[in-house]
Amino acid sequence: MPRLVSLPGLRVQVLEAGPADGPLVLLLHGFPESSESWREVLPRLADAGFHAVAPDLRGYGGTDRPEGGYDLDTLANDVVQLARHLQPGRPVHLVGHDWGGLIAYHVAAMHPEVVERLAVINAPHPSKMARHLLNPAQLARSWYVFAFQIPYLPERLLSARGGALVPRLIRRAMVDPSRVPLGRLAEYEANFSQTGAARAAIAYYRELFRRNFTPRGLRQMRNYPRIRAPFLLIWGDRDVALSKAFTRGLEPYFEQPPAVQHLPEEGHFVPLEAPEKVAALLIEHFTVSRPEEAWGVSADSGAEAYEESPPPPA
């Protein structure tokens, strides 16, 4: 059952599993999801002895929907406050998918003392995102980011007919929608039927565009602090929104060699499509001590090649 956690200025609804005194794993969902995306991952982490906690991010699900605070710094601070509340004085394992991944990178870079190990699923490192933003192939994949800048219309579409469009969008991005029963996505539909839910979700993209997709913002993203936490990137290779090129050339952004695990038969919504694979990879990442050479990047199975886009003008 979900429960509410009261943080300074924000009440956060979470799903959790596992022993309260186990190592804490925070799992951050993406768009247009909620903590429900981790429901089948949580018990597998719990069985391995972890205290696994999946929050509804700011504006989603049962978490508060304030008018503001959808910029990356504030979203990351929400996670920092939750980590310190649930496990005071100790770093946590942090996992993020899609938008949750972008937030997880930000937490690990800006608040390194909070993160013991980091895992991200189908979300580009901010520096890679800034450098590839103007690549024509990626621009075509990311059309929705620009469409979300249109006033009023996106939130009206997402909330229309009780949020009926949301599960359709998710299923269209899956390799095999039959892996996920229709009823499994009912929570996402219900979330977007609530007043203000679509506005909050779209605000993530509008704040990112307004603050980060500017010459100054892109310059800051290209010069992101190196992340010191051991890092695992899990990538569904059949992602319709993000290129596999985001999985290559990550070494400059981390103090330790990053690991990349490709899942060739999964799409963008990996936690929904393959929760058992995600859980197994996370458990290994959080528990196994590996020699340094084992942290090298895995072979890229057919990653499409394209040249680095020239950096945007400063």
PDB file of C-alpha atoms in Angstrom:
ATOM      1  CA  MET A   1       0.000   0.000   0.000  1.00  0.00           C
ATOM      2  CA  PRO A   2       1.253   3.521  -0.716  1.00  0.00           C
ATOM      3  CA  ARG A   3       2.062   5.854   2.144  1.00  0.00           C
ATOM      4  CA  LEU A   4       2.748   9.562   2.457  1.00  0.00           C
ATOM      5  CA  VAL A   5       6.113  10.956   3.521  1.00  0.00           C
ATOM      6  CA  SER A   6       6.148  14.573   4.695  1.00  0.00           C
ATOM      7  CA  LEU A   7       9.169  16.532   3.509  1.00  0.00           C
ATOM      8  CA  PRO A   8       9.803  20.267   3.926  1.00  0.00           C
ATOM      9  CA  GLY A   9       7.197  21.871   1.659  1.00  0.00           C
ATOM     10  CA  LEU A  10       6.126  18.668  -0.093  1.00  0.00           C
ATOM     11  CA  ARG A  11       4.171  15.511   0.756  1.00  0.00           C
ATOM     12  CA  VAL A  12       5.421  12.575  -1.282  1.00  0.00           C
ATOM     13  CA  GLN A  13       3.523   9.343  -1.850  1.00  0.00           C
ATOM     14  CA  VAL A  14       5.724   6.252  -2.041  1.00  0.00           C
ATOM     15  CA  LEU A  15       5.483   2.540  -2.701  1.00  0.00           C
ATOM     16  CA  GLU A  16       7.962   0.483  -0.719  1.00  0.00           C
ATOM     17  CA  ALA A  17       9.049  -3.063  -0.049  1.00  0.00           C
ATOM     18  CA  GLY A  18      11.733  -4.804   1.953  1.00  0.00           C
ATOM     19  CA  PRO A  19      13.234  -4.445   5.419  1.00  0.00           C
ATOM     20  CA  ALA A  20      13.247  -0.922   6.848  1.00  0.00           C
ATOM     21  CA  ASP A  21      16.864  -1.400   7.980  1.00  0.00           C
ATOM     22  CA  GLY A  22      18.031  -2.689   4.593  1.00  0.00           C
ATOM     23  CA  PRO A  23      20.176  -0.581   2.244  1.00  0.00           C
ATOM     24  CA  LEU A  24      17.909   2.052   0.716  1.00  0.00           C
ATOM     25  CA  VAL A  25      17.202   2.026  -3.021  1.00  0.00           C
ATOM     26  CA  LEU A  26      15.237   4.957  -4.432  1.00  0.00           C
ATOM     27  CA  LEU A  27      13.589   4.334  -7.806  1.00  0.00           C
ATOM     28  CA  LEU A  28      12.494   7.380  -9.821  1.00  0.00           C
ATOM     29  CA  HIS A  29       9.919   6.988 -12.582  1.00  0.00           C
ATOM     30  CA  GLY A  30       9.645   8.769 -15.902  1.00  0.00           C
ATOM     31  CA  PHE A  31       6.980  10.408 -18.074  1.00  0.00           C
ATOM     32  CA  PRO A  32       4.066   9.708 -18.230  1.00  0.00           C
ATOM     33  CA  GLU A  33       4.279   7.188 -15.403  1.00  0.00           C
ATOM     34  CA  SER A  34       4.296   7.049 -11.604  1.00  0.00           C
ATOM     35  CA  SER A  35       5.719   4.897  -8.830  1.00  0.00           C
ATOM     36  CA  GLU A  36       3.563   2.103 -10.311  1.00  0.00           C
ATOM     37  CA  SER A  37       6.229   1.541 -12.981  1.00  0.00           C
ATOM     38  CA  TRP A  38       8.390  -0.119 -10.303  1.00  0.00           C
ATOM     39  CA  ARG A  39       5.704  -2.332  -8.766  1.00  0.00           C
ATOM     40  CA  GLU A  40       7.184  -5.548 -10.154  1.00  0.00           C
ATOM     41  CA  VAL A  41      10.778  -4.488  -9.447  1.00  0.00           C
ATOM     42  CA  LEU A  42      10.214  -3.595  -5.783  1.00  0.00           C
ATOM     43  CA  PRO A  43       9.544  -7.113  -4.413  1.00  0.00           C
ATOM     44  CA  ARG A  44      12.562  -8.530  -6.242  1.00  0.00           C
ATOM     45  CA  LEU A  45      14.820  -5.934  -4.596  1.00  0.00           C
ATOM     46  CA  ALA A  46      13.114  -6.600  -1.263  1.00  0.00           C
ATOM     47  CA  ASP A  47      13.841 -10.322  -1.564  1.00  0.00           C
ATOM     48  CA  ALA A  48      17.527  -9.413  -1.952  1.00  0.00           C
ATOM     49  CA  GLY A  49      17.420  -7.503   1.354  1.00  0.00           C
ATOM     50  CA  PHE A  50      17.021  -3.948   0.082  1.00  0.00           C
ATOM     51  CA  HIS A  51      14.591  -1.335   1.358  1.00  0.00           C
ATOM     52  CA  ALA A  52      13.180  -0.377  -2.030  1.00  0.00           C
ATOM     53  CA  VAL A  53      11.196   2.859  -2.256  1.00  0.00           C
ATOM     54  CA  ALA A  54       9.531   4.288  -5.370  1.00  0.00           C
ATOM     55  CA  PRO A  55       8.133   7.815  -4.957  1.00  0.00           C
ATOM     56  CA  ASP A  56       5.589   9.574  -7.103  1.00  0.00           C
ATOM     57  CA  LEU A  57       7.651  12.515  -8.312  1.00  0.00           C
ATOM     58  CA  ARG A  58       6.500  16.087  -7.719  1.00  0.00           C
ATOM     59  CA  GLY A  59       3.124  16.590  -9.405  1.00  0.00           C
ATOM     60  CA  TYR A  60       2.504  12.897 -10.079  1.00  0.00           C
ATOM     61  CA  GLY A  61       0.173  10.381  -8.442  1.00  0.00           C
ATOM     62  CA  GLY A  62      -0.453  10.988  -4.766  1.00  0.00           C
ATOM     63  CA  THR A  63       2.377  13.507  -4.359  1.00  0.00           C
ATOM     64  CA  ASP A  64       1.569  17.201  -3.999  1.00  0.00           C
ATOM     65  CA  ARG A  65       1.134  19.309  -7.152  1.00  0.00           C
ATOM     66  CA  PRO A  66       2.446  22.774  -6.320  1.00  0.00           C
ATOM     67  CA  GLU A  67       2.296  25.515  -8.929  1.00  0.00           C
ATOM     68  CA  GLY A  68       6.079  25.607  -9.304  1.00  0.00           C
ATOM     69  CA  GLY A  69       9.255  23.711  -8.540  1.00  0.00           C
ATOM     70  CA  TYR A  70       9.510  21.652 -11.731  1.00  0.00           C
ATOM     71  CA  ASP A  71      13.036  22.763 -12.561  1.00  0.00           C
ATOM     72  CA  LEU A  72      15.824  20.204 -12.331  1.00  0.00           C
ATOM     73  CA  ASP A  73      17.433  21.694  -9.211  1.00  0.00           C
ATOM     74  CA  THR A  74      14.192  21.549  -7.222  1.00  0.00           C
ATOM     75  CA  LEU A  75      13.283  18.077  -8.469  1.00  0.00           C
ATOM     76  CA  ALA A  76      16.722  16.839  -7.426  1.00  0.00           C
ATOM     77  CA  ASN A  77      16.354  18.499  -4.038  1.00  0.00           C
ATOM     78  CA  ASP A  78      13.073  16.607  -3.518  1.00  0.00           C
ATOM     79  CA  VAL A  79      15.017  13.368  -3.946  1.00  0.00           C
ATOM     80  CA  VAL A  80      17.822  14.512  -1.659  1.00  0.00           C
ATOM     81  CA  GLN A  81      15.316  15.384   1.069  1.00  0.00           C
ATOM     82  CA  LEU A  82      13.572  12.029   0.676  1.00  0.00           C
ATOM     83  CA  ALA A  83      16.878  10.149   0.883  1.00  0.00           C
ATOM     84  CA  ARG A  84      17.923  12.000   4.026  1.00  0.00           C
ATOM     85  CA  HIS A  85      14.511  11.475   5.593  1.00  0.00           C
ATOM     86  CA  LEU A  86      14.434   7.731   4.968  1.00  0.00           C
ATOM     87  CA  GLN A  87      18.100   6.948   5.618  1.00  0.00           C
ATOM     88  CA  PRO A  88      19.731   9.779   7.583  1.00  0.00           C
ATOM     89  CA  GLY A  89      23.489  10.067   7.446  1.00  0.00           C
ATOM     90  CA  ARG A  90      24.040   7.345   4.852  1.00  0.00           C
ATOM     91  CA  PRO A  91      24.196   7.469   1.045  1.00  0.00           C
ATOM     92  CA  VAL A  92      21.577   5.579  -0.957  1.00  0.00           C
ATOM     93  CA  HIS A  93      21.441   3.587  -4.149  1.00  0.00           C
ATOM     94  CA  LEU A  94      19.664   5.689  -6.764  1.00  0.00           C
ATOM     95  CA  VAL A  95      17.825   4.461  -9.860  1.00  0.00           C
ATOM     96  CA  GLY A  96      16.067   6.560 -12.485  1.00  0.00           C
ATOM     97  CA  HIS A  97      14.201   5.869 -15.706  1.00  0.00           C
ATOM     98  CA  ASP A  98      13.493   8.488 -18.393  1.00  0.00           C
ATOM     99  CA  TRP A  99      12.828  11.767 -16.529  1.00  0.00           C
ATOM    100  CA  GLY A 100      13.722  10.005 -13.299  1.00  0.00           C
ATOM    101  CA  GLY A 101      17.064   9.215 -14.886  1.00  0.00           C
ATOM    102  CA  LEU A 102      17.727  12.854 -15.691  1.00  0.00           C
ATOM    103  CA  ILE A 103      16.924  13.744 -12.078  1.00  0.00           C
ATOM    104  CA  ALA A 104      19.150  10.913 -10.833  1.00  0.00           C
ATOM    105  CA  TYR A 105      22.121  12.190 -12.872  1.00  0.00           C
ATOM    106  CA  HIS A 106      21.555  15.639 -11.384  1.00  0.00           C
ATOM    107  CA  VAL A 107      21.410  14.348  -7.819  1.00  0.00           C
ATOM    108  CA  ALA A 108      24.589  12.309  -8.278  1.00  0.00           C
ATOM    109  CA  ALA A 109      26.472  15.211  -9.880  1.00  0.00           C
ATOM    110  CA  MET A 110      25.334  18.004  -7.568  1.00  0.00           C
ATOM    111  CA  HIS A 111      24.905  16.060  -4.309  1.00  0.00           C
ATOM    112  CA  PRO A 112      27.568  13.316  -4.532  1.00  0.00           C
ATOM    113  CA  GLU A 113      27.446  12.622  -0.808  1.00  0.00           C
ATOM    114  CA  VAL A 114      23.874  11.345  -1.175  1.00  0.00           C
ATOM    115  CA  VAL A 115      24.508   8.618  -3.779  1.00  0.00           C
ATOM    116  CA  GLU A 116      26.394   5.394  -3.118  1.00  0.00           C
ATOM    117  CA  ARG A 117      25.727   3.759  -6.495  1.00  0.00           C
ATOM    118  CA  LEU A 118      23.807   5.072  -9.474  1.00  0.00           C
ATOM    119  CA  ALA A 119      21.799   3.252 -12.138  1.00  0.00           C
ATOM    120  CA  VAL A 120      19.909   4.889 -15.003  1.00  0.00           C
ATOM    121  CA  ILE A 121      17.540   3.307 -17.514  1.00  0.00           C
ATOM    122  CA  ASN A 122      17.038   4.840 -20.966  1.00  0.00           C
ATOM    123  CA  ALA A 123      17.918   8.405 -20.099  1.00  0.00           C
ATOM    124  CA  PRO A 124      20.859  10.307 -21.608  1.00  0.00           C
ATOM    125  CA  HIS A 125      23.529  11.939 -19.506  1.00  0.00           C
ATOM    126  CA  PRO A 126      22.842  15.718 -19.545  1.00  0.00           C
ATOM    127  CA  SER A 127      26.147  16.478 -21.273  1.00  0.00           C
ATOM    128  CA  LYS A 128      25.426  13.945 -24.000  1.00  0.00           C
ATOM    129  CA  MET A 129      21.919  15.340 -24.371  1.00  0.00           C
ATOM    130  CA  ALA A 130      23.256  18.878 -24.794  1.00  0.00           C
ATOM    131  CA  ARG A 131      25.791  17.782 -27.407  1.00  0.00           C
ATOM    132  CA  HIS A 132      23.327  15.731 -29.450  1.00  0.00           C
ATOM    133  CA  LEU A 133      20.391  18.109 -29.147  1.00  0.00           C
ATOM    134  CA  LEU A 134      20.807  19.550 -32.641  1.00  0.00           C
ATOM    135  CA  ASN A 135      21.462  16.250 -34.383  1.00  0.00           C
ATOM    136  CA  PRO A 136      18.713  15.872 -37.030  1.00  0.00           C
ATOM    137  CA  ALA A 137      18.031  12.219 -36.225  1.00  0.00           C
ATOM    138  CA  GLN A 138      17.587  12.910 -32.539  1.00  0.00           C
ATOM    139  CA  LEU A 139      15.541  16.038 -33.231  1.00  0.00           C
ATOM    140  CA  ALA A 140      13.089  13.883 -35.160  1.00  0.00           C
ATOM    141  CA  ARG A 141      12.871  11.425 -32.256  1.00  0.00           C
ATOM    142  CA  SER A 142      12.394  14.216 -29.703  1.00  0.00           C
ATOM    143  CA  TRP A 143       9.593  16.066 -31.495  1.00  0.00           C
ATOM    144  CA  TYR A 144       7.324  15.791 -28.443  1.00  0.00           C
ATOM    145  CA  VAL A 145       9.715  17.885 -26.310  1.00  0.00           C
ATOM    146  CA  PHE A 146       9.076  20.814 -28.645  1.00  0.00           C
ATOM    147  CA  ALA A 147       5.355  20.070 -28.971  1.00  0.00           C
ATOM    148  CA  PHE A 148       5.060  20.292 -25.184  1.00  0.00           C
ATOM    149  CA  GLN A 149       6.094  23.957 -25.363  1.00  0.00           C
ATOM    150  CA  ILE A 150       2.738  24.827 -26.964  1.00  0.00           C
ATOM    151  CA  PRO A 151       0.516  26.458 -24.321  1.00  0.00           C
ATOM    152  CA  TYR A 152      -2.522  24.568 -22.978  1.00  0.00           C
ATOM    153  CA  LEU A 153      -2.948  22.057 -25.808  1.00  0.00           C
ATOM    154  CA  PRO A 154      -0.640  19.237 -24.573  1.00  0.00           C
ATOM    155  CA  GLU A 155      -2.199  19.061 -21.114  1.00  0.00           C
ATOM    156  CA  ARG A 156      -5.689  19.130 -22.612  1.00  0.00           C
ATOM    157  CA  LEU A 157      -4.845  16.189 -24.860  1.00  0.00           C
ATOM    158  CA  LEU A 158      -3.274  14.177 -22.039  1.00  0.00           C
ATOM    159  CA  SER A 159      -6.183  14.728 -19.654  1.00  0.00           C
ATOM    160  CA  ALA A 160      -8.969  14.289 -22.233  1.00  0.00           C
ATOM    161  CA  ARG A 161     -11.410  11.416 -21.724  1.00  0.00           C
ATOM    162  CA  GLY A 162      -9.997  10.644 -18.309  1.00  0.00           C
ATOM    163  CA  GLY A 163      -6.385  10.339 -19.458  1.00  0.00           C
ATOM    164  CA  ALA A 164      -7.208   7.674 -22.063  1.00  0.00           C
ATOM    165  CA  LEU A 165      -4.353   8.754 -24.350  1.00  0.00           C
ATOM    166  CA  VAL A 166      -1.642   7.984 -21.776  1.00  0.00           C
ATOM    167  CA  PRO A 167      -1.728   4.163 -21.836  1.00  0.00           C
ATOM    168  CA  ARG A 168      -1.943   4.283 -25.628  1.00  0.00           C
ATOM    169  CA  LEU A 169       1.257   6.343 -25.791  1.00  0.00           C
ATOM    170  CA  ILE A 170       3.042   3.915 -23.483  1.00  0.00           C
ATOM    171  CA  ARG A 171       1.929   0.820 -25.376  1.00  0.00           C
ATOM    172  CA  ARG A 172       2.944   2.330 -28.731  1.00  0.00           C
ATOM    173  CA  ALA A 173       6.506   2.677 -27.415  1.00  0.00           C
ATOM    174  CA  MET A 174       6.709  -0.974 -26.324  1.00  0.00           C
ATOM    175  CA  VAL A 175       8.279  -3.683 -28.416  1.00  0.00           C
ATOM    176  CA  ASP A 176       5.636  -6.216 -27.363  1.00  0.00           C
ATOM    177  CA  PRO A 177       2.619  -4.582 -25.675  1.00  0.00           C
ATOM    178  CA  SER A 178       1.240  -8.012 -24.777  1.00  0.00           C
ATOM    179  CA  ARG A 179       3.898  -8.237 -22.054  1.00  0.00           C
ATOM    180  CA  VAL A 180       1.921  -5.668 -20.068  1.00  0.00           C
ATOM    181  CA  PRO A 181      -1.795  -6.304 -19.454  1.00  0.00           C
ATOM    182  CA  LEU A 182      -4.142  -3.413 -20.210  1.00  0.00           C
ATOM    183  CA  GLY A 183      -5.168  -3.121 -16.581  1.00  0.00           C
ATOM    184  CA  ARG A 184      -1.545  -2.615 -15.573  1.00  0.00           C
ATOM    185  CA  LEU A 185      -1.650   0.889 -17.065  1.00  0.00           C
ATOM    186  CA  ALA A 186      -4.906   1.964 -15.406  1.00  0.00           C
ATOM    187  CA  GLU A 187      -3.017   3.873 -12.687  1.00  0.00           C
ATOM    188  CA  TYR A 188      -1.341   6.098 -15.270  1.00  0.00           C
ATOM    189  CA  GLU A 189      -4.648   6.847 -16.934  1.00  0.00           C
ATOM    190  CA  ALA A 190      -6.235   7.659 -13.574  1.00  0.00           C
ATOM    191  CA  ASN A 191      -3.345   9.948 -12.653  1.00  0.00           C
ATOM    192  CA  PHE A 192      -3.770  12.118 -15.757  1.00  0.00           C
ATOM    193  CA  SER A 193      -7.501  12.378 -15.159  1.00  0.00           C
ATOM    194  CA  GLN A 194      -6.816  14.308 -11.944  1.00  0.00           C
ATOM    195  CA  THR A 195      -6.920  18.087 -11.938  1.00  0.00           C
ATOM    196  CA  GLY A 196      -3.488  19.593 -12.533  1.00  0.00           C
ATOM    197  CA  ALA A 197      -1.695  16.293 -13.182  1.00  0.00           C
ATOM    198  CA  ALA A 198      -1.088  16.871 -16.894  1.00  0.00           C
ATOM    199  CA  ARG A 199      -0.029  20.487 -16.258  1.00  0.00           C
ATOM    200  CA  ALA A 200       2.556  19.310 -13.730  1.00  0.00           C
ATOM    201  CA  ALA A 201       3.961  16.604 -16.013  1.00  0.00           C
ATOM    202  CA  ILE A 202       4.286  19.006 -18.942  1.00  0.00           C
ATOM    203  CA  ALA A 203       5.915  21.587 -16.644  1.00  0.00           C
ATOM    204  CA  TYR A 204       8.988  19.318 -16.414  1.00  0.00           C
ATOM    205  CA  TYR A 205       9.582  19.788 -20.147  1.00  0.00           C
ATOM    206  CA  ARG A 206       8.752  23.472 -20.169  1.00  0.00           C
ATOM    207  CA  GLU A 207      11.123  24.233 -17.301  1.00  0.00           C
ATOM    208  CA  LEU A 208      13.870  22.150 -18.923  1.00  0.00           C
ATOM    209  CA  PHE A 209      13.407  24.037 -22.178  1.00  0.00           C
ATOM    210  CA  ARG A 210      13.235  27.442 -20.466  1.00  0.00           C
ATOM    211  CA  ARG A 211      16.198  26.965 -18.129  1.00  0.00           C
ATOM    212  CA  ASN A 212      18.469  24.399 -19.767  1.00  0.00           C
ATOM    213  CA  PHE A 213      17.898  24.683 -23.519  1.00  0.00           C
ATOM    214  CA  THR A 214      19.404  28.174 -23.605  1.00  0.00           C
ATOM    215  CA  PRO A 215      22.997  29.079 -24.504  1.00  0.00           C
ATOM    216  CA  ARG A 216      23.903  29.427 -20.816  1.00  0.00           C
ATOM    217  CA  GLY A 217      21.985  26.311 -19.794  1.00  0.00           C
ATOM    218  CA  LEU A 218      23.495  24.176 -22.553  1.00  0.00           C
ATOM    219  CA  ARG A 219      26.968  25.408 -21.652  1.00  0.00           C
ATOM    220  CA  GLN A 220      26.390  24.340 -18.048  1.00  0.00           C
ATOM    221  CA  MET A 221      25.082  20.941 -19.143  1.00  0.00           C
ATOM    222  CA  ARG A 222      28.111  20.359 -21.366  1.00  0.00           C
ATOM    223  CA  ASN A 223      30.347  21.116 -18.360  1.00  0.00           C
ATOM    224  CA  TYR A 224      28.503  18.963 -15.833  1.00  0.00           C
ATOM    225  CA  PRO A 225      30.480  17.884 -12.742  1.00  0.00           C
ATOM    226  CA  ARG A 226      31.866  14.374 -13.101  1.00  0.00           C
ATOM    227  CA  ILE A 227      29.845  11.788 -11.206  1.00  0.00           C
ATOM    228  CA  ARG A 228      31.848   9.822  -8.663  1.00  0.00           C
ATOM    229  CA  ALA A 229      29.316   7.073  -7.817  1.00  0.00           C
ATOM    230  CA  PRO A 230      29.794   3.720  -9.609  1.00  0.00           C
ATOM    231  CA  PHE A 231      27.435   3.877 -12.571  1.00  0.00           C
ATOM    232  CA  LEU A 232      25.338   1.408 -14.551  1.00  0.00           C
ATOM    233  CA  LEU A 233      23.346   2.372 -17.639  1.00  0.00           C
ATOM    234  CA  ILE A 234      20.607  -0.072 -18.665  1.00  0.00           C
ATOM    235  CA  TRP A 235      19.402   0.543 -22.207  1.00  0.00           C
ATOM    236  CA  GLY A 236      16.457  -0.924 -24.098  1.00  0.00           C
ATOM    237  CA  ASP A 237      17.906  -0.853 -27.588  1.00  0.00           C
ATOM    238  CA  ARG A 238      14.564  -0.545 -29.371  1.00  0.00           C
ATOM    239  CA  ASP A 239      13.764   2.821 -27.810  1.00  0.00           C
ATOM    240  CA  VAL A 240      11.734   4.906 -30.268  1.00  0.00           C
ATOM    241  CA  ALA A 241      12.557   8.201 -28.550  1.00  0.00           C
ATOM    242  CA  LEU A 242      16.269   7.975 -27.737  1.00  0.00           C
ATOM    243  CA  SER A 243      19.201   6.855 -29.855  1.00  0.00           C
ATOM    244  CA  LYS A 244      21.661   4.189 -28.726  1.00  0.00           C
ATOM    245  CA  ALA A 245      24.379   6.741 -29.473  1.00  0.00           C
ATOM    246  CA  PHE A 246      23.632   8.083 -25.980  1.00  0.00           C
ATOM    247  CA  THR A 247      25.194   4.910 -24.560  1.00  0.00           C
ATOM    248  CA  ARG A 248      28.645   5.562 -26.030  1.00  0.00           C
ATOM    249  CA  GLY A 249      31.503   7.825 -25.010  1.00  0.00           C
ATOM    250  CA  LEU A 250      30.383   8.193 -21.389  1.00  0.00           C
ATOM    251  CA  GLU A 251      33.805   7.870 -19.755  1.00  0.00           C
ATOM    252  CA  PRO A 252      34.555  11.622 -19.517  1.00  0.00           C
ATOM    253  CA  TYR A 253      31.434  12.183 -17.386  1.00  0.00           C
ATOM    254  CA  PHE A 254      32.307   9.722 -14.599  1.00  0.00           C
ATOM    255  CA  GLU A 255      35.176   9.315 -12.165  1.00  0.00           C
ATOM    256  CA  GLN A 256      34.939   5.518 -12.480  1.00  0.00           C
ATOM    257  CA  PRO A 257      34.528   3.653 -15.769  1.00  0.00           C
ATOM    258  CA  PRO A 258      30.787   3.376 -16.485  1.00  0.00           C
ATOM    259  CA  ALA A 259      29.074   0.069 -17.243  1.00  0.00           C
ATOM    260  CA  VAL A 260      26.455  -0.216 -19.989  1.00  0.00           C
ATOM    261  CA  GLN A 261      24.061  -3.131 -20.325  1.00  0.00           C
ATOM    262  CA  HIS A 262      22.113  -3.350 -23.589  1.00  0.00           C
ATOM    263  CA  LEU A 263      18.748  -5.106 -23.694  1.00  0.00           C
ATOM    264  CA  PRO A 264      18.229  -5.772 -27.427  1.00  0.00           C
ATOM    265  CA  GLU A 265      14.594  -6.876 -27.207  1.00  0.00           C
ATOM    266  CA  GLU A 266      13.258  -4.055 -25.017  1.00  0.00           C
ATOM    267  CA  GLY A 267      12.035  -0.555 -25.834  1.00  0.00           C
ATOM    268  CA  HIS A 268      11.834   2.648 -23.847  1.00  0.00           C
ATOM    269  CA  PHE A 269       9.676   1.430 -20.945  1.00  0.00           C
ATOM    270  CA  VAL A 270      12.105  -1.205 -19.690  1.00  0.00           C
ATOM    271  CA  PRO A 271      10.856  -1.394 -16.056  1.00  0.00           C
ATOM    272  CA  LEU A 272       7.406  -2.278 -17.395  1.00  0.00           C
ATOM    273  CA  GLU A 273       8.562  -4.528 -20.228  1.00  0.00           C
ATOM    274  CA  ALA A 274      11.259  -6.508 -18.385  1.00  0.00           C
ATOM    275  CA  PRO A 275      11.090  -5.972 -14.590  1.00  0.00           C
ATOM    276  CA  GLU A 276      12.861  -9.239 -13.877  1.00  0.00           C
ATOM    277  CA  LYS A 277      15.861  -8.226 -16.014  1.00  0.00           C
ATOM    278  CA  VAL A 278      15.974  -4.760 -14.462  1.00  0.00           C
ATOM    279  CA  ALA A 279      15.856  -6.131 -10.923  1.00  0.00           C
ATOM    280  CA  ALA A 280      18.592  -8.697 -11.583  1.00  0.00           C
ATOM    281  CA  LEU A 281      20.907  -6.059 -13.068  1.00  0.00           C
ATOM    282  CA  LEU A 282      20.263  -3.647 -10.203  1.00  0.00           C
ATOM    283  CA  ILE A 283      20.904  -6.281  -7.544  1.00  0.00           C
ATOM    284  CA  GLU A 284      24.185  -7.212  -9.201  1.00  0.00           C
ATOM    285  CA  HIS A 285      25.214  -3.569  -9.488  1.00  0.00           C
ATOM    286  CA  PHE A 286      24.435  -2.827  -5.849  1.00  0.00           C
ATOM    287  CA  THR A 287      25.997  -5.942  -4.340  1.00  0.00           C
ATOM    288  CA  VAL A 288      28.896  -7.216  -6.435  1.00  0.00           C
ATOM    289  CA  SER A 289      32.380  -5.809  -5.918  1.00  0.00           C
ATOM    290  CA  ARG A 290      34.087  -5.937  -9.290  1.00  0.00           C
ATOM    291  CA  PRO A 291      37.664  -5.420 -10.408  1.00  0.00           C
ATOM    292  CA  GLU A 292      38.140  -2.138 -12.196  1.00  0.00           C
ATOM    293  CA  GLU A 293      38.426  -3.744 -15.629  1.00  0.00           C
ATOM    294  CA  ALA A 294      34.966  -5.286 -15.225  1.00  0.00           C
ATOM    295  CA  TRP A 295      33.453  -1.824 -15.222  1.00  0.00           C
ATOM    296  CA  GLY A 296      34.269  -1.259 -18.868  1.00  0.00           C
ATOM    297  CA  VAL A 297      31.495  -0.464 -21.307  1.00  0.00           C
ATOM    298  CA  SER A 298      29.920  -3.538 -22.889  1.00  0.00           C
ATOM    299  CA  ALA A 299      30.045  -4.057 -26.622  1.00  0.00           C
ATOM    300  CA  ASP A 300      27.492  -1.947 -28.421  1.00  0.00           C
ATOM    301  CA  SER A 301      25.192  -4.315 -30.299  1.00  0.00           C
ATOM    302  CA  GLY A 302      24.561  -2.376 -33.468  1.00  0.00           C
ATOM    303  CA  ALA A 303      24.444   1.136 -32.044  1.00  0.00           C
ATOM    304  CA  GLU A 304      23.770   3.488 -34.873  1.00  0.00           C
ATOM    305  CA  ALA A 305      26.676   5.739 -35.698  1.00  0.00           C
ATOM    306  CA  TYR A 306      26.376   9.429 -36.120  1.00  0.00           C
ATOM    307  CA  GLU A 307      28.725  12.303 -35.720  1.00  0.00           C
ATOM    308  CA  GLU A 308      28.702  14.509 -32.679  1.00  0.00           C
ATOM    309  CA  SER A 309      26.625  17.588 -33.395  1.00  0.00           C
ATOM    310  CA  PRO A 310      28.534  20.837 -33.128  1.00  0.00           C
ATOM    311  CA  PRO A 311      27.948  22.437 -29.747  1.00  0.00           C
ATOM    312  CA  PRO A 312      25.211  25.074 -29.684  1.00  0.00           C
ATOM    313  CA  PRO A 313      26.434  28.657 -29.796  1.00  0.00           C
ATOM    314  CA  ALA A 314      27.487  30.037 -26.428  1.00  0.00           C
TER     315      ALA A 314
END
